[in-house]
Each structure stands twice: as C-alpha cells, then as structure tokens.
XYZ file of C-alpha atoms in Angstrom:
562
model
C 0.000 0.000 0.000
C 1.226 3.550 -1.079
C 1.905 5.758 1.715
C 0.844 9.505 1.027
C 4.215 10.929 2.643
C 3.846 15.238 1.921
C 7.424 15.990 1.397
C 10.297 15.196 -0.913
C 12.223 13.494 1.458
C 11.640 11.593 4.827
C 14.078 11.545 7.587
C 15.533 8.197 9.340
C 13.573 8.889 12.896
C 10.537 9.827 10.755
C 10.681 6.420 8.752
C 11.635 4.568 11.928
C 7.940 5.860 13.130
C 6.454 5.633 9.909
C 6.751 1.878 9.972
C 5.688 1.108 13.464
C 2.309 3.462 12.639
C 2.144 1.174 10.141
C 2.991 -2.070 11.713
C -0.118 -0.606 14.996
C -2.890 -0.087 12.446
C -2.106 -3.097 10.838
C -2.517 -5.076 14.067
C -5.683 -3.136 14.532
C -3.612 -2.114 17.877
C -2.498 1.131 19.668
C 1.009 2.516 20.073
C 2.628 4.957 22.373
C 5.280 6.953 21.146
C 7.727 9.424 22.243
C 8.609 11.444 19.213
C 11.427 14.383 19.653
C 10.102 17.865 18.469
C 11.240 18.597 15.005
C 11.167 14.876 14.303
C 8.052 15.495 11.718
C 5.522 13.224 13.722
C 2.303 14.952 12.339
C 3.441 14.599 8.687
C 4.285 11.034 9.684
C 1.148 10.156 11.542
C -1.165 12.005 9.335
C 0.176 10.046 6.007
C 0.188 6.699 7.291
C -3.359 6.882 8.546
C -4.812 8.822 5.160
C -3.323 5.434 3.355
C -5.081 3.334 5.902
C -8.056 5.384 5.820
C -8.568 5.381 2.006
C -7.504 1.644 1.275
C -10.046 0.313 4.336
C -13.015 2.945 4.338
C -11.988 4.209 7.788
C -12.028 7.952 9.655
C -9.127 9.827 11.475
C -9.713 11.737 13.826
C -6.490 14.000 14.578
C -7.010 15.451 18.239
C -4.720 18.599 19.014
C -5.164 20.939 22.070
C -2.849 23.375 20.282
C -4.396 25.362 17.741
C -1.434 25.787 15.540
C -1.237 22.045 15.320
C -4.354 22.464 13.583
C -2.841 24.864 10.656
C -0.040 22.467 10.639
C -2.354 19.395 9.978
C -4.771 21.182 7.049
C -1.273 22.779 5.400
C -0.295 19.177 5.515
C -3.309 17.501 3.820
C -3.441 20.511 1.303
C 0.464 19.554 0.706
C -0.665 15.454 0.362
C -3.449 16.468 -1.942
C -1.382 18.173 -4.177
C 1.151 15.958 -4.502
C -1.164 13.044 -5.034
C -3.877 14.312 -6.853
C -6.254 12.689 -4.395
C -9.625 13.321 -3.995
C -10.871 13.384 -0.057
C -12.655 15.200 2.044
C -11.147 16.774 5.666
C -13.010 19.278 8.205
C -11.190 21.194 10.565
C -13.776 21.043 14.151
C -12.921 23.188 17.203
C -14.918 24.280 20.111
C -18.421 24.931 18.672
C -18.654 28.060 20.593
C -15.810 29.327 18.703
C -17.383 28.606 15.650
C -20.621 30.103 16.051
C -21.584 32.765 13.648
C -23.669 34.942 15.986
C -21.647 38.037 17.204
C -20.417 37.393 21.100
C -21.218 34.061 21.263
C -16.959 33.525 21.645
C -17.517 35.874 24.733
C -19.787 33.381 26.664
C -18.586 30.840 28.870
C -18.774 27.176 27.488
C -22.151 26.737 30.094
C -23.537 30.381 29.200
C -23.348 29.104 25.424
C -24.281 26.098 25.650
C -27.842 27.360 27.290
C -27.647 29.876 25.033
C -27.277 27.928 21.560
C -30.282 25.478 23.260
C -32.393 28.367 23.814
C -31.987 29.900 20.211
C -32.519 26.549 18.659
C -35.598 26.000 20.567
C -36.988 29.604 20.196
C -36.681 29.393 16.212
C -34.376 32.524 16.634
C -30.849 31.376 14.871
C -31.417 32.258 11.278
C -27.984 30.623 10.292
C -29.412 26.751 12.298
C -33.107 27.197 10.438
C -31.488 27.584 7.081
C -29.613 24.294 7.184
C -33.443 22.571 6.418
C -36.161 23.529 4.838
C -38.745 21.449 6.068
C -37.725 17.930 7.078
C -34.313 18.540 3.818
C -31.391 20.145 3.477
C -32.032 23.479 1.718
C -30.535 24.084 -1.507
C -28.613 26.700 -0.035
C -26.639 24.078 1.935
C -26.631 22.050 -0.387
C -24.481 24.279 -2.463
C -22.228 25.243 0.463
C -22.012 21.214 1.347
C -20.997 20.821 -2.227
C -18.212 23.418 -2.128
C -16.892 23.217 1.171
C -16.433 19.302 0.816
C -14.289 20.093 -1.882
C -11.680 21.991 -0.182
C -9.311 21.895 2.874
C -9.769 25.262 4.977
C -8.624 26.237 8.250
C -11.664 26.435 10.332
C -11.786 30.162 10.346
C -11.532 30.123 6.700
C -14.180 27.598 7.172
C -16.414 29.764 9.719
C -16.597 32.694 7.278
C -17.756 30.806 4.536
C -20.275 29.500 6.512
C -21.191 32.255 7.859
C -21.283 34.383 4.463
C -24.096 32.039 3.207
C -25.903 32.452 6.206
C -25.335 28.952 7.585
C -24.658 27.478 10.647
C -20.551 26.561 10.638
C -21.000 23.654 13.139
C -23.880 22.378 11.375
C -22.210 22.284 8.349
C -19.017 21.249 9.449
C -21.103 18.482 10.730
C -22.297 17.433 7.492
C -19.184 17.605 5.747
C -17.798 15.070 8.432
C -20.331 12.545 7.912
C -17.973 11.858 4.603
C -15.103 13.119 5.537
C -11.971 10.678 5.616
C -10.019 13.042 8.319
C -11.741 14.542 10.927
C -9.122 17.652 12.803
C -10.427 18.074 16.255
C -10.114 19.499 19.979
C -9.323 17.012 23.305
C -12.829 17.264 23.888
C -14.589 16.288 20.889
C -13.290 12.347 21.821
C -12.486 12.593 25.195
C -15.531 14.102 26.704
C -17.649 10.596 27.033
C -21.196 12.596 26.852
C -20.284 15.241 23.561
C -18.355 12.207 21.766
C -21.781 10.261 21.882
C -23.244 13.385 20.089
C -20.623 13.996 17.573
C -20.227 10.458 16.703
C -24.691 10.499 15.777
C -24.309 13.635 13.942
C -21.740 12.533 11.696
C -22.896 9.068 11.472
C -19.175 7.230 12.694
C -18.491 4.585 14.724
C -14.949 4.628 16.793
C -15.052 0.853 15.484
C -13.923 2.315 12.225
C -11.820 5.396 13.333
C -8.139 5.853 13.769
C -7.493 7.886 16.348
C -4.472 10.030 16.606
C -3.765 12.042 19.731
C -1.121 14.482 19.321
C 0.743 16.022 22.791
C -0.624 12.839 24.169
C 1.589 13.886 27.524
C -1.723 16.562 28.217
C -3.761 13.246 28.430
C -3.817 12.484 31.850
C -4.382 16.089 33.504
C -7.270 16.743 30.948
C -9.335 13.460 31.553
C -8.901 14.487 35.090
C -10.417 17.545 35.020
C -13.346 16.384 32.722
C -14.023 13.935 35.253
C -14.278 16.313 38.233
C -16.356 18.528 39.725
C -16.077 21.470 42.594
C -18.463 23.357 44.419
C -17.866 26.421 46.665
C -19.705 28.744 49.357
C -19.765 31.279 46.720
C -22.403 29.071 44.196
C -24.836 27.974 47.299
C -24.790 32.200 48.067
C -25.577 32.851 44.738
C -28.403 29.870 44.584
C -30.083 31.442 47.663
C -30.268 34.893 46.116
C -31.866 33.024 42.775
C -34.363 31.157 44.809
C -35.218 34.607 46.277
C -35.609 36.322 43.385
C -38.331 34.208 41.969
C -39.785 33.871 44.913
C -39.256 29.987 45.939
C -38.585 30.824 49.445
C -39.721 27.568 50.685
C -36.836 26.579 48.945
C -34.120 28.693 50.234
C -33.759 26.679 53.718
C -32.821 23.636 51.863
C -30.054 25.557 49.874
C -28.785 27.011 53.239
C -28.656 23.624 54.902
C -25.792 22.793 52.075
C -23.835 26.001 53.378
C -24.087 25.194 56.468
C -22.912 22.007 55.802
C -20.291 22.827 54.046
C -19.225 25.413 57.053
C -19.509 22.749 59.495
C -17.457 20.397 57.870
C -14.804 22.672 57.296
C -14.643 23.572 60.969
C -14.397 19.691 61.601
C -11.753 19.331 59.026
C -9.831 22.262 58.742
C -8.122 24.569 60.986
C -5.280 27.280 61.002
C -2.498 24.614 60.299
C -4.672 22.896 57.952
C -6.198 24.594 54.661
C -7.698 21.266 52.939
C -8.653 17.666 54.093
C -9.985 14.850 52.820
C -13.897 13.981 52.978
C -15.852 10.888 52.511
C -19.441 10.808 50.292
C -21.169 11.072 53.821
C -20.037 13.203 55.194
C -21.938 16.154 53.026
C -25.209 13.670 52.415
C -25.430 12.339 55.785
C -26.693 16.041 57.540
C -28.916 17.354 54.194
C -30.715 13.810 54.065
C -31.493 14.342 58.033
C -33.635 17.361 56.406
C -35.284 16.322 53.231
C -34.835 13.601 50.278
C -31.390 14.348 48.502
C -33.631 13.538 45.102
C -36.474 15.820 46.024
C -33.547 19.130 46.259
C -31.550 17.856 43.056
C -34.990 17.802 41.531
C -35.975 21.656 43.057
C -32.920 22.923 41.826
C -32.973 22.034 38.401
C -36.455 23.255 38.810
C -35.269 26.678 40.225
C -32.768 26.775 37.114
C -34.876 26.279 34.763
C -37.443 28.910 35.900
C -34.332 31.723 36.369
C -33.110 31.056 32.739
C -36.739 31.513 31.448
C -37.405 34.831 33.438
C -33.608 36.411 32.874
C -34.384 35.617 29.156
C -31.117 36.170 26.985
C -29.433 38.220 29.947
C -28.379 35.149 31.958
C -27.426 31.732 30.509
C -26.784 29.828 33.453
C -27.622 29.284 36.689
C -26.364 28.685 40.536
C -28.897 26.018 41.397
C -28.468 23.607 38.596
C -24.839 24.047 39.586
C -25.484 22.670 42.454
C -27.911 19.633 41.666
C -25.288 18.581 39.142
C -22.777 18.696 42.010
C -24.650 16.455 44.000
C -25.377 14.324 41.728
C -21.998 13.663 40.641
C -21.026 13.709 44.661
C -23.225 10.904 44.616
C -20.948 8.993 42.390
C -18.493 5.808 42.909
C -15.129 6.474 45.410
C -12.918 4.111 43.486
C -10.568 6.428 41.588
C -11.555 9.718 43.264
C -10.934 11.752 46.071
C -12.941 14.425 47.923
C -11.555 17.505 48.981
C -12.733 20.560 51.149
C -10.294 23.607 51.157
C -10.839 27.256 52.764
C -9.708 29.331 49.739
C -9.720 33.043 48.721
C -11.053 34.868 45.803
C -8.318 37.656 44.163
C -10.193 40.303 45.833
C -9.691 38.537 49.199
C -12.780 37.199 49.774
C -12.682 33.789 52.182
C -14.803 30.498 50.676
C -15.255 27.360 51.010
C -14.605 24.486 48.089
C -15.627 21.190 47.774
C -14.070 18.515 45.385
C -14.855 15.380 43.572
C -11.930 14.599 41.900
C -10.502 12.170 39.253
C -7.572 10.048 40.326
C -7.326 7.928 37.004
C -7.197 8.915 33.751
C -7.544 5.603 32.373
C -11.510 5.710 32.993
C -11.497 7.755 30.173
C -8.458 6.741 27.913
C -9.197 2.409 28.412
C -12.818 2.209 26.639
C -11.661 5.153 23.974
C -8.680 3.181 23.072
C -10.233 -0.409 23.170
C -13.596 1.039 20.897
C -11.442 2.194 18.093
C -9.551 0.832 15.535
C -6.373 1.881 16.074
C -5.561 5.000 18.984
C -1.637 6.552 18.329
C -0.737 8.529 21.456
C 2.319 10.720 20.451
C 4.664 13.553 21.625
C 8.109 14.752 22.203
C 7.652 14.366 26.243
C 5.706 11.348 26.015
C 8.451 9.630 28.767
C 9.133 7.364 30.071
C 6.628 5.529 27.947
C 6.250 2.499 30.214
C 4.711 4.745 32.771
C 2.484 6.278 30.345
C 1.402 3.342 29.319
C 1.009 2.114 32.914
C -1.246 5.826 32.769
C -3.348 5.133 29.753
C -4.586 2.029 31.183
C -4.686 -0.172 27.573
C -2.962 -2.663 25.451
C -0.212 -0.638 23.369
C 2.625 -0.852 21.751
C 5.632 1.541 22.617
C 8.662 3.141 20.993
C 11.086 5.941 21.704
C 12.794 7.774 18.257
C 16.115 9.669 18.337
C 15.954 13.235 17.533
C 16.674 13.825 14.167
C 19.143 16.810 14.904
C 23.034 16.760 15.182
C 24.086 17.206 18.865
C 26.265 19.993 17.947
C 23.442 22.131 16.656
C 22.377 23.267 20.229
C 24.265 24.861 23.215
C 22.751 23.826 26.389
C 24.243 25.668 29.503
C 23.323 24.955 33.242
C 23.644 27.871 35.827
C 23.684 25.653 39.190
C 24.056 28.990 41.011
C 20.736 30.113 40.845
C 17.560 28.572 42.463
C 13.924 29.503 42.614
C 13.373 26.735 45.489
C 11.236 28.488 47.475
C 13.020 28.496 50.871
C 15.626 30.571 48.735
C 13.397 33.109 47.074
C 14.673 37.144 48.077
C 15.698 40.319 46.061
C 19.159 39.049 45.878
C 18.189 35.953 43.718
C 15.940 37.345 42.190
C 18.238 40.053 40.346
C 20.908 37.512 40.516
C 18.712 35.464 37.940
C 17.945 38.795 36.444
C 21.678 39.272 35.935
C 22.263 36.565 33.964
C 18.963 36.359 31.857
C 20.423 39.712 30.408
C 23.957 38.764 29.888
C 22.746 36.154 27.927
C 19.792 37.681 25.626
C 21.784 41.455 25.573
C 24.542 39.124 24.151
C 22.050 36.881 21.281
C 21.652 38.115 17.925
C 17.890 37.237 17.535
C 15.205 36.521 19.602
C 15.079 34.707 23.020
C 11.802 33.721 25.215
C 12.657 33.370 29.180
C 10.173 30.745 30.974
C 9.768 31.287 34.695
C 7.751 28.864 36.818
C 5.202 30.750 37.589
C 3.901 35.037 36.520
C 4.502 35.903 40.245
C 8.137 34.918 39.656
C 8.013 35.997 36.110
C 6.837 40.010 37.600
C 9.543 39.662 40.474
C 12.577 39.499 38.307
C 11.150 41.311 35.347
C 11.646 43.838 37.983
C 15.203 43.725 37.575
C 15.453 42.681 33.955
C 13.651 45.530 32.847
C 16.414 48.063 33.828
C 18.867 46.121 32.512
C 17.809 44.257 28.917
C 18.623 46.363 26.284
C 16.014 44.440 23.910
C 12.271 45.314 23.796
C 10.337 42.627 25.901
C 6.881 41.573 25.679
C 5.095 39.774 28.499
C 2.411 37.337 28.540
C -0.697 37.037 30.679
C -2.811 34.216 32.192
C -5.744 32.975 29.649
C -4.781 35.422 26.900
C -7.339 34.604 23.719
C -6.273 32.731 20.408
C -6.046 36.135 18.845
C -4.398 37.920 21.584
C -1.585 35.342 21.734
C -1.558 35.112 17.461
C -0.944 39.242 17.962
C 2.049 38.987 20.499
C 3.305 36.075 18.476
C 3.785 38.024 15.520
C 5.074 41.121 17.381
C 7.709 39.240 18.882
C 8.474 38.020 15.495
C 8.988 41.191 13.696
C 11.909 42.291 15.450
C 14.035 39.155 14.059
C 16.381 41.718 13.136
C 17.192 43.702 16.415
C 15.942 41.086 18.760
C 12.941 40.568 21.453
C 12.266 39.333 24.687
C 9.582 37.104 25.170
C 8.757 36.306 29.003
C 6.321 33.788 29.490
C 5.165 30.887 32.026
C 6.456 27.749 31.696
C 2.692 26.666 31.967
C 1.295 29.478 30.164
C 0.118 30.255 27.064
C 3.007 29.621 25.129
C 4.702 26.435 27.150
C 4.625 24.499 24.089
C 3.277 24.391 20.684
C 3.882 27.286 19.156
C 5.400 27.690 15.673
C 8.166 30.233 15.499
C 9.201 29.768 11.642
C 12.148 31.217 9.765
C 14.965 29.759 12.918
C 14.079 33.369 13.972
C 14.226 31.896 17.684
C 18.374 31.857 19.148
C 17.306 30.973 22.385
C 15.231 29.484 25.392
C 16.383 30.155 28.884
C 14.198 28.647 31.575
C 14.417 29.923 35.138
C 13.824 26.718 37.263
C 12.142 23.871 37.139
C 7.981 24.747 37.374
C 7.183 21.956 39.698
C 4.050 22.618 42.037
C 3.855 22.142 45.598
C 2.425 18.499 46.517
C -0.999 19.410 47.781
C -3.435 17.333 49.087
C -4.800 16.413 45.471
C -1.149 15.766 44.667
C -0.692 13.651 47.939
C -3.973 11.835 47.131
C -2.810 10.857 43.589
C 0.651 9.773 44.590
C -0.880 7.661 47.298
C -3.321 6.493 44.514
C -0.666 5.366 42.510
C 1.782 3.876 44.946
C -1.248 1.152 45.812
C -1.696 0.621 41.644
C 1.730 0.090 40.581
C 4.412 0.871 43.647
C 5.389 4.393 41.736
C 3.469 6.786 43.554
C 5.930 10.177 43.968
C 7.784 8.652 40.350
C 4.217 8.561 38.230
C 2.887 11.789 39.982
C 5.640 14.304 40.959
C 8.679 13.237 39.334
C-alpha cells in the first residue's frame, strides 16, 4: 500500500515511526510513542493513517489541544493532496462556541453558550441553524455550500466565514461535511468528553469501530481526563443559589439551599483549621446532615427546577444558573469512590474574599483513555515528552505498543548551559536571587543576535525578576498574561516576530500560554532560557494521587511528581 508521505524526502527517525504506525494499524492495535520535536511526527502520523483510511473505508480523527497544530495538519493535507492528486474530504472542528456565527457568542462561557445555543434553537431565533433545512431537507442553499466546502481543505476560520457568508450554521455544516469526511481535525474534547463524543459520533454518522485515532501532545492526556471527570463546588455558588431562589420567589426553597452552606461550614470547621487549609472527605459526610432534612432527590430535583425557571425569566441576559450548579454537584457527589478523592479547602477569591470548596476529583485517567482506546480501531498517542513511555502506558490504562525515536538533529546544533548557582526553590526566594537570575537572563539575551523567550515557573516569579530585567535588557520585551485569547496570543506572536532583526524578549510561564506548541518559523528563535524547574507544591490532590498510585503500581511520587 502507497503511503501519502507530503514531502520530498523523509528523515531516518521519521521512517523509523512511519513503519511502526504502520505495523499498529495493521494489528488493529495502539502505540505509544515518544517522538522528539522537530522529528516530523504529524506529517508522519497524518500520512500513514490517510493510506489506511482510504484503502479500508476508515475515519481519522487528529485530536490537538494546540491550535497551531491544527494549521499544521490542514497545510499538511493541502500539501498530500497536491502531490497526489487525491480526492478526499477533511473538516477542521474546534470548540463549537468558537465557531458560532452569531456576534459574542466567543464571549460566553462554554455553560452560558451552551444554554444559550439550546435556547436559540428552541426559540426558532438562529437564522444561520433554520437555514440548514427547509422542512424535514437540506435546503438548496446548503446544499451548495455542502458541495463546495467538501471540496476543499480550509482552516476552520476560513471555514467559519464561509459558513457564515451564506448564512449557515458553521457547526452544522461542518457536521455534514464530516459525515464523509476521511479526516476529521479536532479538539481534546470532541473524543475525550464521554457525553459530547456520543453526540458527535450520531451527527456525523461514525463509529470509533472504524476510526483511527491520533492524539497528538498525548503527555496533556492524563491532567485533561482528570479535570473532565471532576467537579467542585464552593460557598460562593450555594450564596448565589439562595439569592436566585429569592428572586423568583421559591422561598420555601431557600432553607434547603442554606442547609448545604451550612454544611459545608460545618465540615470545614471539623476538618480544617489554622495549620490545615484542605482535608480529605468521605461521600457522607456532606449527604449524611442534608438527608437528616429532606430527600437528597427531592432538592436535586428543586434545583434544576429553580434553574430552569431563572433562565426563562432572565431571558437572553443570563445563561446559566447557581442552582443547577449545584444539583449537578450532587449528583456527581453521589458517584463511585474508586478512583476519586474528595476535597474541602478554605480558599480566597483575588479580591480577598474567604470560601469554602468542595471537590470530587478524578484520580485515574484511564476511565477515560481504556474504553476510547479499546472502541477504536487503532488509537496513536504521540509527543516529544511522552516519557518514560512504560509509565504512560502504565497511565493510559490499555494494550499498546511503545517506541522511543532519536531526535533527528546533530548534537552539535544546540548549546545547552546549566547555571547551578541560581535557584527559585522556594526556601531561597529574596531580592538578591531574584536580580541575581535577572543578571544573567540579560547577559545572555543582551549578548544573542535574535530573539530569546525566558520561561519562569510561575507570573509571580516571572513580575519579580522582570523587575530587575527591565532596567537592565537592552532588547524590547513583551510579556504574557494568564488565559490570553487565540487572537491575543496570534498578535504577540507576531510582534515578537517582527523584530528578528534587532531582537525581542519574550517572558512567558512555563505553563502558560506559550509552554509548548507554538510555531516560530524562519529559525528566527536563538534561544530558550528557563528559570527553574515549574514543579508545584504536593498538595493534598497531589498527595492523594501519589498515594493512589503507589497502591496501583508501587510508583506513587515517580508517576505523579517526578
């Protein structure tokens, strides 16, 4: 079988992982695989599995929680269809939020829109959804579009506006195209998310039976399927439920919403004191005291109802609301305690406001990654920190192969330098280090003829030497911040690009926005200096996991912290 390789030339590595792509999707298995940066892995992946995909009728789905990963994949196929003069069909899917044609929907968070988009739907009041049919069929107008669109490979913006400029839902459309589509570009959340993979999979008519899944950055894996998995409530949702049953005018109601606060006081005082900011909780321990009161079933059932009624009076103004919160909380609390732990923390708000949180959190990742892997075809897990493999396979939780590749550059290409007096341990942290590290991040970037980013471990540490870097770095510096947009960080990208000639500063997180996958093109990038080594304090959720691990496989503080 031909292999639909982009470029003129493949490198050793690249074969090397070329062949055991090959050899996984043959076996109808799943491979792990640690794949230096600059090794080519998409190009690799991506040709292998069009081949596979064409000869045997199959989908790929290429997950990417990096949006330039998505330009890199369409550039790709456009380069594969060129070269090939194949005919097939690939839609670029993010965040269906983001790719909403009415104006501020991007501005809404992903619960606000998701009411939102509901209530338009239902209300007959998005003109771009009611065009997609007339009557029970597709109009001719998207008919047309269909017809065009599944002709070409577009970013999804360039997607969106075309779309949009016949006056037709994106995601709907994109939708349709997918139904036929041999590659499928996607978000984490499209496959990961068990409950929104059920409804993608019926609107495009697929079954993961016949889909090759490719997960690039696979090392994100186990934090996000975490986080989908859990849940949090705090002090400042019940206070905002009680003013919503007020407002409407439930007040029989309100009692049973203040019973959870002062629940959720009184365990706190049991569990936590001036020594101790978090503790541990068992399932109980919150339902024991509200099902004294009242059925736990009859209040998840009033505060839907509650929710419902305050999204139907605060029409478009409000899209979500406190109560439901909290019923979905408690049903979720409700849930298994295999693989989870439950947290309580006293917290504060960044205007100093003291709350009270409450946790149901994933310990595994595999309950997510196992059936995903075992449902598909074949799943290919890659990355260039995806080590050591065993462990990630040990992670995943499913039958895989693995495989390590060499990076493809000569040693002698890069200069790394370690400065072993400097530390940002934490016991260590004053002035004197901090323009100590100052000192040399300038005597290094002053002296580099082209641009250099600086990662620090955190923005507090980031703003503490700045303070001292700023007097001293001759070279214009830009600064990111926490949760900057797509188009904010696009803009400082490129700004920090244009001065290739004189130089930049870029000073960023090493967990931030630009941490990894980002695309700086043209070798306009001399350096990377990173201040310390970003590891987090082992909290409680930290000390639960390693414990978690240590009883699963004897590598608790290795798997976790390490």
């Amino acid at each position: 079988m031909e292999i639909f390789f982009p470029h003129e030339n493949i490198r050793e590595s690249q074969s090397d992982l070329i062949e055991k792509i090959k050899e996984t999707i043959e076996k109808k298995t799943n491979l792990i695989a640690h794949a230096p940066t600059g090794l080519g892995k998409t190009a690799a992946s991506i040709s292998v599995a069009l081949s596979y995909a064409i000869d045997k009728k199959l989908t790929v789905f290429f997950l990417t929680p990096i949006h330039t990963q998505h330009t890199i994949a369409i550039e790709t196929f456009r380069l594969i269809k060129q070269k090939y003069n194949l005919e097939f069909s690939v839609v670029d899917l993010i965040g269906k939020k983001w790719m909403c044609a009415q104006e501020g929907a991007a501005e809404l968070s992903s619960g606000e829109f998701y009411d939102y988009c509901k209530e338009m739907i239902t209300k007959k009041q998005c003109v771009y959804y009611e065009n997609i049919k007339n009557k029970e069929k597709l109009s001719v107008q998207t008919e047309v579009t269909l017809s065009n669109l599944s002709k070409k490979i577009l970013h999804v913006e360039d997607f969106r506006a075309e779309a949009k400029s016949n006056k037709l839902c994106p995601f709907e459309i994109a939708c349709l195209v997918a139904k036929k589509a041999s590659i499928i570009i996607a978000d984490y959340h499209h496959l990961l998310n068990p409950s929104i993979r059920e409804i993608l999979l019926g609107k495009i008519d697929k079954d993961l039976s016949e889909c090759i899944i490719i997960i690039d950055e696979a090392h994100n894996l186990p934090d996000r399927c975490r986080e989908l998995l859990s849940t949090q409530l705090s002090t400042i949702a019940v206070d905002i439920a009680i003013k919503e049953a007020e407002s409407i005018g439930f007040k029989d109601l309100v009692e049973p919403i203040k019973l959870i606060d002062n629940t959720l006081e009184k365990l706190a005082k049991l569990k936590i004191n001036r020594d101790v900011k978090e503790a541990t909780v068992v399932k109980s321990d919150l339902i024991s005291d509200i099902e004294k009161e009242m059925d736990i079933s009859q209040l998840v059932n009033d505060l839907f109802f509650i929710g419902d009624k305050i999204k139907e009076m605060e029409e478009n103004k409000k899209k979500r609301s406190a109560c439901s919160h909290i019923a979905s909380f408690l049903l979720s609390w409700q849930g298994q305690d295999q693989s989870f732990t439950r947290i309580i923390k006293r917290e504060r708000t960044l205007k100093g406001k003291d709350f009270i949180s409450l946790g149901y959190n994933c310990l595994d990742p595999a309950l997510i990654t196992r059936p995903l892997a075992e449902m598909s075809y074949s799943t290919i897990c890659m990355s260039g920190t995806l080590t050591p493999v065993d462990m990630y396979k040990d992670l995943f939780g499913f039958s895989s192969l693995t495989a390590e590749f060499t990076n493809p550059f000569p040693k002698h290409n890069k200069l790394s330098i370690i400065i072993p007096d400097t530390t940002t341990k934490f016991t260590a942290r004053s002035q004197d280090m901090y323009k100590h590290i100052a000192n040399y991040c300038c005597s290094v970037v002053n002296d580099i003829p082209g641009n250099s980013i600086i990662f620090f471990p955190s923005y507090d540490l980031r703003d503490k030497v700045n303070f001292y870097i700023q007097n001293q770095c001759i070279k214009t510096t830009f600064s990111e911040t926490p949760n900057m947009s797509k188009n904010d960080k696009m803009e400082l990208i490129d700004k920090f690009k244009s001065y290739k000639t004189n130089g930049a500063v870029l000073l960023a997180a090493s967990g931030g926005n630009f941490g990894e996958g980002i695309d700086i093109e043209d070798n306009i990038l001399k350096c990377v200096i990173v201040v310390g080594i970003p590891l987090d304090r082992p909290d409680l959720q930290t000390q639960e996991l390693i414990k978690y691990y240590d009883g699963k496989f004897g590598k608790g503080w290795d798997y976790v912290y390490i």
